[in-house]
Amino acid sequence: MTVNVLTLTIDDQQVSAREGQTIMQVATENGIFIPRLCHIEGLDPVGACRLCLCEVKGTPKLLPACTTKVSEGMEVSTSTERLGEYRKMILELLFAERNHVCAVCVSNGHCDLQSMAQKVGMDHVTVPYRYPKLQVDATHERFIADHNRCILCTRCVRVCDQIEGAHTWDVMGRGEGSRVITDLNQPWGDSETCTKCGKCVHVCPTGALTEKGRSVAEMAKQRRFLPYLTKMREEW
Amino acid sequence: MSKVRVATVWLDGCSGCHMSFLDQDERLIELAGLVEVVHSPIVDPKEFPENVDVAIVEGAVSSEEDLHKIRVIRERSKILVSLGDCAVTSNVPAMRNPFKVADILKRAYGEMADHNAGTGPSEVVPPLLKRARPLHEVVHVDVFVPGCPPSADAIYYVLSELLAGRTPTPAELTRFGA
Ligand code: SF4
Ligand code: SF4
Ligand code: SF4
Ligand code: FES
């Protein structure tokens, strides 16, 4: 099999890429960090959070780096002032949408949402907080799902489906009513499909999915397993 | 050179941000040569002074008294610093926000009471606002310092920058929940 090698520029840097790679993959290989939340290496990208939006010369639209394939001669900008403003806005909306209280959160200090806010310099939320009343599902013997902290990135849905093969998780509802659910919106503890593997917990970027018995700031996630499992999946 | 007039204020917070301020340790001596603390939770006068250069405010705006205070502070201060997560996001005080005030008071003073169950204070204690709110939702804020509490280093950096006439950007030193 021959692989076509493409040449393009990312942030004025000349880079080469294999055909079929995404902007995110090529940027990462070349040491360029693009902010992201829904994307995690090892799961199929979905372009849900829009944090990775980039400018591509010749296209008026902003394109998500995690799902956009590179092409010959492409000129990509990943960190313009405009993109920085949009990224702050997206993070403000995520913080305002549900109830985030970092100081008392099990994921404090280990949370992708929190660290992304710091990275892009989002230091206060300018839109009104919504303070929805949301459920905490603690019916599972090992894990907890706290919808107050969920950003609907669907990492849990994808890992459970694509890696574990259980497809316990899915998304229900629309807009502000969207929720991740287990089985047919049944309590997680009653789920007949969940194998209790814990993969969803460990890919979840926030304090939404956690292990029981963890106190404030104790829920560090283990992500090292993902690339290995993906590799195995490819080689089978 | 006349000293910079600094005020610190404690609204709906736990005083942790003030503790972190004191944690600047020996750097406080250096600051003392440059600033005059014209108001703080440990000075006697209850009235917020006029002509403040830098007002540093800890805590969310949770009661009618907080709201009155923050408006006066804004009017009388050149630079308003929102110090800590309670001031910046309303943080822990906002955990009551999904609920109605009457229900919260009923819970705290009625259901949870071992003795003298009631419905909550009706005099002297300032009434709660419908929601605990971050400072910038009710007044203009000039500098945001997230953190619960922000570290002494972050506070010292912010003060040094302000004293040098620059606008501090403390993002590298602190974050929500830090
Ligand atoms: S999930 Fe992350 S951003 Fe949300 S409260 Fe917890 S630590 Fe903060
Ligand atoms: S623990 Fe494993 S099987 Fe159960 S929901 Fe999570 S990923 Fe799926
Ligand atoms: S539970 Fe976690 S992984 Fe699942 S959608 Fe919410 S934030 Fe993402
Ligand atoms: S990381 Fe690309 S859209 Fe979320």
PDB file of C-alpha atoms in Angstrom, chain B:
ATOM      1  CA  MET B   1       5.380  59.616  46.831  1.00  0.00           C
ATOM      2  CA  SER B   2       2.015  59.232  48.505  1.00  0.00           C
ATOM      3  CA  LYS B   3       0.976  55.721  49.345  1.00  0.00           C
ATOM      4  CA  VAL B   4      -1.571  53.808  47.276  1.00  0.00           C
ATOM      5  CA  ARG B   5      -4.889  53.561  49.131  1.00  0.00           C
ATOM      6  CA  VAL B   6      -5.884  49.899  49.273  1.00  0.00           C
ATOM      7  CA  ALA B   7      -9.063  48.453  50.756  1.00  0.00           C
ATOM      8  CA  THR B   8      -9.918  44.774  51.232  1.00  0.00           C
ATOM      9  CA  VAL B   9     -13.490  43.626  51.681  1.00  0.00           C
ATOM     10  CA  TRP B  10     -15.070  40.358  52.801  1.00  0.00           C
ATOM     11  CA  LEU B  11     -18.524  39.647  51.326  1.00  0.00           C
ATOM     12  CA  ASP B  12     -19.984  36.110  51.081  1.00  0.00           C
ATOM     13  CA  GLY B  13     -16.741  34.152  51.340  1.00  0.00           C
ATOM     14  CA  CYS B  14     -15.038  32.047  53.987  1.00  0.00           C
ATOM     15  CA  SER B  15     -12.175  34.527  54.650  1.00  0.00           C
ATOM     16  CA  GLY B  16      -9.805  32.076  52.975  1.00  0.00           C
ATOM     17  CA  CYS B  17      -8.846  34.672  50.367  1.00  0.00           C
ATOM     18  CA  HIS B  18      -7.894  37.067  53.154  1.00  0.00           C
ATOM     19  CA  MET B  19      -5.873  34.293  54.799  1.00  0.00           C
ATOM     20  CA  SER B  20      -4.058  33.780  51.507  1.00  0.00           C
ATOM     21  CA  PHE B  21      -3.435  37.536  51.378  1.00  0.00           C
ATOM     22  CA  LEU B  22      -1.766  37.291  54.797  1.00  0.00           C
ATOM     23  CA  ASP B  23       0.219  34.293  53.525  1.00  0.00           C
ATOM     24  CA  GLN B  24       2.303  36.747  51.510  1.00  0.00           C
ATOM     25  CA  ASP B  25       4.378  36.695  54.691  1.00  0.00           C
ATOM     26  CA  GLU B  26       7.454  38.924  54.630  1.00  0.00           C
ATOM     27  CA  ARG B  27       6.367  40.440  51.341  1.00  0.00           C
ATOM     28  CA  LEU B  28       3.680  42.230  53.384  1.00  0.00           C
ATOM     29  CA  ILE B  29       6.447  44.341  54.900  1.00  0.00           C
ATOM     30  CA  GLU B  30       7.535  45.460  51.458  1.00  0.00           C
ATOM     31  CA  LEU B  31       3.908  46.192  50.543  1.00  0.00           C
ATOM     32  CA  ALA B  32       3.368  48.114  53.765  1.00  0.00           C
ATOM     33  CA  GLY B  33       5.922  50.651  52.569  1.00  0.00           C
ATOM     34  CA  LEU B  34       3.945  51.232  49.378  1.00  0.00           C
ATOM     35  CA  VAL B  35       0.307  51.002  50.359  1.00  0.00           C
ATOM     36  CA  GLU B  36      -1.962  52.309  53.032  1.00  0.00           C
ATOM     37  CA  VAL B  37      -4.675  49.850  54.034  1.00  0.00           C
ATOM     38  CA  VAL B  38      -7.618  52.193  54.438  1.00  0.00           C
ATOM     39  CA  HIS B  39     -10.231  49.517  54.986  1.00  0.00           C
ATOM     40  CA  SER B  40     -10.308  45.785  55.763  1.00  0.00           C
ATOM     41  CA  PRO B  41     -12.304  43.311  57.861  1.00  0.00           C
ATOM     42  CA  ILE B  42     -10.003  44.088  60.808  1.00  0.00           C
ATOM     43  CA  VAL B  43     -10.298  47.874  60.855  1.00  0.00           C
ATOM     44  CA  ASP B  44     -12.901  49.513  63.069  1.00  0.00           C
ATOM     45  CA  PRO B  45     -14.846  51.896  60.806  1.00  0.00           C
ATOM     46  CA  LYS B  46     -17.758  50.105  59.172  1.00  0.00           C
ATOM     47  CA  GLU B  47     -18.181  52.709  56.455  1.00  0.00           C
ATOM     48  CA  PHE B  48     -16.170  52.173  53.245  1.00  0.00           C
ATOM     49  CA  PRO B  49     -13.884  55.213  52.717  1.00  0.00           C
ATOM     50  CA  GLU B  50     -13.810  57.632  49.766  1.00  0.00           C
ATOM     51  CA  ASN B  51     -11.014  57.821  47.158  1.00  0.00           C
ATOM     52  CA  VAL B  52      -9.778  54.249  47.280  1.00  0.00           C
ATOM     53  CA  ASP B  53      -7.193  53.369  44.630  1.00  0.00           C
ATOM     54  CA  VAL B  54      -7.494  49.584  44.742  1.00  0.00           C
ATOM     55  CA  ALA B  55     -10.405  47.677  46.276  1.00  0.00           C
ATOM     56  CA  ILE B  56      -9.826  43.938  46.656  1.00  0.00           C
ATOM     57  CA  VAL B  57     -13.069  42.077  47.210  1.00  0.00           C
ATOM     58  CA  GLU B  58     -13.491  38.508  48.436  1.00  0.00           C
ATOM     59  CA  GLY B  59     -16.838  36.704  48.314  1.00  0.00           C
ATOM     60  CA  ALA B  60     -20.024  36.568  46.295  1.00  0.00           C
ATOM     61  CA  VAL B  61     -22.891  39.060  46.397  1.00  0.00           C
ATOM     62  CA  SER B  62     -25.465  37.069  48.345  1.00  0.00           C
ATOM     63  CA  SER B  63     -27.520  39.455  50.474  1.00  0.00           C
ATOM     64  CA  GLU B  64     -29.062  42.879  50.089  1.00  0.00           C
ATOM     65  CA  GLU B  65     -26.294  44.222  52.300  1.00  0.00           C
ATOM     66  CA  ASP B  66     -23.613  42.747  49.993  1.00  0.00           C
ATOM     67  CA  LEU B  67     -25.324  44.380  47.044  1.00  0.00           C
ATOM     68  CA  HIS B  68     -25.403  47.764  48.762  1.00  0.00           C
ATOM     69  CA  LYS B  69     -21.758  47.426  49.825  1.00  0.00           C
ATOM     70  CA  ILE B  70     -20.398  46.437  46.419  1.00  0.00           C
ATOM     71  CA  ARG B  71     -22.162  49.384  44.784  1.00  0.00           C
ATOM     72  CA  VAL B  72     -20.602  51.794  47.278  1.00  0.00           C
ATOM     73  CA  ILE B  73     -17.193  50.120  46.824  1.00  0.00           C
ATOM     74  CA  ARG B  74     -17.416  50.461  43.059  1.00  0.00           C
ATOM     75  CA  GLU B  75     -18.390  54.115  43.296  1.00  0.00           C
ATOM     76  CA  ARG B  76     -15.504  54.984  45.608  1.00  0.00           C
ATOM     77  CA  SER B  77     -12.701  52.887  44.052  1.00  0.00           C
ATOM     78  CA  LYS B  78     -10.564  53.367  40.973  1.00  0.00           C
ATOM     79  CA  ILE B  79      -9.672  49.697  40.490  1.00  0.00           C
ATOM     80  CA  LEU B  80     -11.850  46.816  41.642  1.00  0.00           C
ATOM     81  CA  VAL B  81     -10.195  43.409  41.990  1.00  0.00           C
ATOM     82  CA  SER B  82     -12.469  40.353  42.121  1.00  0.00           C
ATOM     83  CA  LEU B  83     -10.464  38.066  44.417  1.00  0.00           C
ATOM     84  CA  GLY B  84     -11.125  34.349  44.497  1.00  0.00           C
ATOM     85  CA  ASP B  85     -13.733  32.010  43.073  1.00  0.00           C
ATOM     86  CA  CYS B  86     -16.613  33.222  45.270  1.00  0.00           C
ATOM     87  CA  ALA B  87     -16.174  36.740  43.888  1.00  0.00           C
ATOM     88  CA  VAL B  88     -15.412  35.557  40.343  1.00  0.00           C
ATOM     89  CA  THR B  89     -17.896  32.671  39.880  1.00  0.00           C
ATOM     90  CA  SER B  90     -19.946  32.782  43.136  1.00  0.00           C
ATOM     91  CA  ASN B  91     -18.529  29.294  43.750  1.00  0.00           C
ATOM     92  CA  VAL B  92     -19.748  27.536  46.912  1.00  0.00           C
ATOM     93  CA  PRO B  93     -22.256  30.276  47.885  1.00  0.00           C
ATOM     94  CA  ALA B  94     -23.943  29.592  44.510  1.00  0.00           C
ATOM     95  CA  MET B  95     -24.623  25.958  45.382  1.00  0.00           C
ATOM     96  CA  ARG B  96     -27.923  27.196  46.789  1.00  0.00           C
ATOM     97  CA  ASN B  97     -28.856  28.876  43.523  1.00  0.00           C
ATOM     98  CA  PRO B  98     -30.872  26.040  41.969  1.00  0.00           C
ATOM     99  CA  PHE B  99     -33.207  26.282  45.005  1.00  0.00           C
ATOM    100  CA  LYS B 100     -35.685  28.882  46.255  1.00  0.00           C
ATOM    101  CA  VAL B 101     -34.575  31.084  49.168  1.00  0.00           C
ATOM    102  CA  ALA B 102     -37.652  30.129  51.232  1.00  0.00           C
ATOM    103  CA  ASP B 103     -36.876  26.429  50.761  1.00  0.00           C
ATOM    104  CA  ILE B 104     -33.260  26.929  51.815  1.00  0.00           C
ATOM    105  CA  LEU B 105     -34.240  28.789  54.984  1.00  0.00           C
ATOM    106  CA  LYS B 106     -36.859  26.153  55.773  1.00  0.00           C
ATOM    107  CA  ARG B 107     -34.226  23.456  55.354  1.00  0.00           C
ATOM    108  CA  ALA B 108     -31.560  25.224  57.439  1.00  0.00           C
ATOM    109  CA  TYR B 109     -33.688  26.659  60.238  1.00  0.00           C
ATOM    110  CA  GLY B 110     -36.532  24.139  60.278  1.00  0.00           C
ATOM    111  CA  GLU B 111     -35.750  20.664  59.020  1.00  0.00           C
ATOM    112  CA  MET B 112     -32.138  20.654  60.200  1.00  0.00           C
ATOM    113  CA  ALA B 113     -32.793  22.235  63.608  1.00  0.00           C
ATOM    114  CA  ASP B 114     -32.535  20.125  66.755  1.00  0.00           C
ATOM    115  CA  HIS B 115     -34.047  22.888  68.898  1.00  0.00           C
ATOM    116  CA  ASN B 116     -36.245  25.936  68.249  1.00  0.00           C
ATOM    117  CA  ALA B 117     -37.107  24.995  64.692  1.00  0.00           C
ATOM    118  CA  GLY B 118     -38.268  28.065  62.778  1.00  0.00           C
ATOM    119  CA  THR B 119     -38.428  29.579  59.330  1.00  0.00           C
ATOM    120  CA  GLY B 120     -35.280  31.708  59.450  1.00  0.00           C
ATOM    121  CA  PRO B 121     -34.345  35.185  60.639  1.00  0.00           C
ATOM    122  CA  SER B 122     -36.781  38.011  59.900  1.00  0.00           C
ATOM    123  CA  GLU B 123     -34.913  40.969  61.419  1.00  0.00           C
ATOM    124  CA  VAL B 124     -31.347  42.331  61.766  1.00  0.00           C
ATOM    125  CA  VAL B 125     -29.821  39.703  59.453  1.00  0.00           C
ATOM    126  CA  PRO B 126     -29.827  41.077  55.879  1.00  0.00           C
ATOM    127  CA  PRO B 127     -32.248  39.250  53.563  1.00  0.00           C
ATOM    128  CA  LEU B 128     -30.714  36.873  51.008  1.00  0.00           C
ATOM    129  CA  LEU B 129     -30.893  37.753  47.336  1.00  0.00           C
ATOM    130  CA  LYS B 130     -32.668  35.276  45.074  1.00  0.00           C
ATOM    131  CA  ARG B 131     -29.235  34.078  43.939  1.00  0.00           C
ATOM    132  CA  ALA B 132     -25.639  34.432  45.045  1.00  0.00           C
ATOM    133  CA  ARG B 133     -23.943  36.339  42.233  1.00  0.00           C
ATOM    134  CA  PRO B 134     -20.401  37.013  41.041  1.00  0.00           C
ATOM    135  CA  LEU B 135     -19.277  40.629  41.492  1.00  0.00           C
ATOM    136  CA  HIS B 136     -19.105  41.362  37.770  1.00  0.00           C
ATOM    137  CA  GLU B 137     -22.793  40.551  37.344  1.00  0.00           C
ATOM    138  CA  VAL B 138     -23.680  43.616  39.434  1.00  0.00           C
ATOM    139  CA  VAL B 139     -20.757  46.062  39.062  1.00  0.00           C
ATOM    140  CA  HIS B 140     -17.867  46.584  36.658  1.00  0.00           C
ATOM    141  CA  VAL B 141     -14.777  44.597  37.641  1.00  0.00           C
ATOM    142  CA  ASP B 142     -11.273  45.525  36.479  1.00  0.00           C
ATOM    143  CA  VAL B 143      -9.173  42.497  37.456  1.00  0.00           C
ATOM    144  CA  PHE B 144     -10.216  38.853  37.911  1.00  0.00           C
ATOM    145  CA  VAL B 145      -8.221  36.567  40.178  1.00  0.00           C
ATOM    146  CA  PRO B 146      -9.790  33.085  40.219  1.00  0.00           C
ATOM    147  CA  GLY B 147      -8.747  30.463  42.767  1.00  0.00           C
ATOM    148  CA  CYS B 148     -10.125  29.009  45.973  1.00  0.00           C
ATOM    149  CA  PRO B 149      -8.182  30.688  47.374  1.00  0.00           C
ATOM    150  CA  PRO B 150      -5.731  32.223  44.910  1.00  0.00           C
ATOM    151  CA  SER B 151      -2.204  31.536  46.169  1.00  0.00           C
ATOM    152  CA  ALA B 152      -0.209  34.174  48.012  1.00  0.00           C
ATOM    153  CA  ASP B 153       2.085  34.276  44.964  1.00  0.00           C
ATOM    154  CA  ALA B 154      -0.838  35.084  42.664  1.00  0.00           C
ATOM    155  CA  ILE B 155      -2.049  37.831  45.008  1.00  0.00           C
ATOM    156  CA  TYR B 156       1.430  39.283  45.331  1.00  0.00           C
ATOM    157  CA  TYR B 157       1.859  39.280  41.551  1.00  0.00           C
ATOM    158  CA  VAL B 158      -1.478  41.076  41.091  1.00  0.00           C
ATOM    159  CA  LEU B 159      -0.630  43.727  43.683  1.00  0.00           C
ATOM    160  CA  SER B 160       2.896  44.281  42.342  1.00  0.00           C
ATOM    161  CA  GLU B 161       1.598  44.746  38.813  1.00  0.00           C
ATOM    162  CA  LEU B 162      -1.086  47.184  39.958  1.00  0.00           C
ATOM    163  CA  LEU B 163       1.452  49.143  42.003  1.00  0.00           C
ATOM    164  CA  ALA B 164       3.695  49.306  38.930  1.00  0.00           C
ATOM    165  CA  GLY B 165       0.804  50.775  36.968  1.00  0.00           C
ATOM    166  CA  ARG B 166       0.243  47.681  34.821  1.00  0.00           C
ATOM    167  CA  THR B 167      -2.824  45.498  34.349  1.00  0.00           C
ATOM    168  CA  PRO B 168      -2.115  42.053  35.805  1.00  0.00           C
ATOM    169  CA  THR B 169      -3.000  38.868  33.899  1.00  0.00           C
ATOM    170  CA  PRO B 170      -2.708  36.177  36.575  1.00  0.00           C
ATOM    171  CA  ALA B 171      -3.912  33.262  34.370  1.00  0.00           C
ATOM    172  CA  GLU B 172      -0.602  31.419  34.635  1.00  0.00           C
ATOM    173  CA  LEU B 173      -0.529  31.566  38.425  1.00  0.00           C
ATOM    174  CA  THR B 174      -4.088  30.622  39.243  1.00  0.00           C
ATOM    175  CA  ARG B 175      -7.293  29.039  37.904  1.00  0.00           C
ATOM    176  CA  PHE B 176     -10.800  28.122  39.015  1.00  0.00           C
ATOM    177  CA  GLY B 177     -10.507  25.844  42.054  1.00  0.00           C
ATOM    178  CA  ALA B 178      -6.744  26.435  42.462  1.00  0.00           C
TER     179      ALA B 178
END
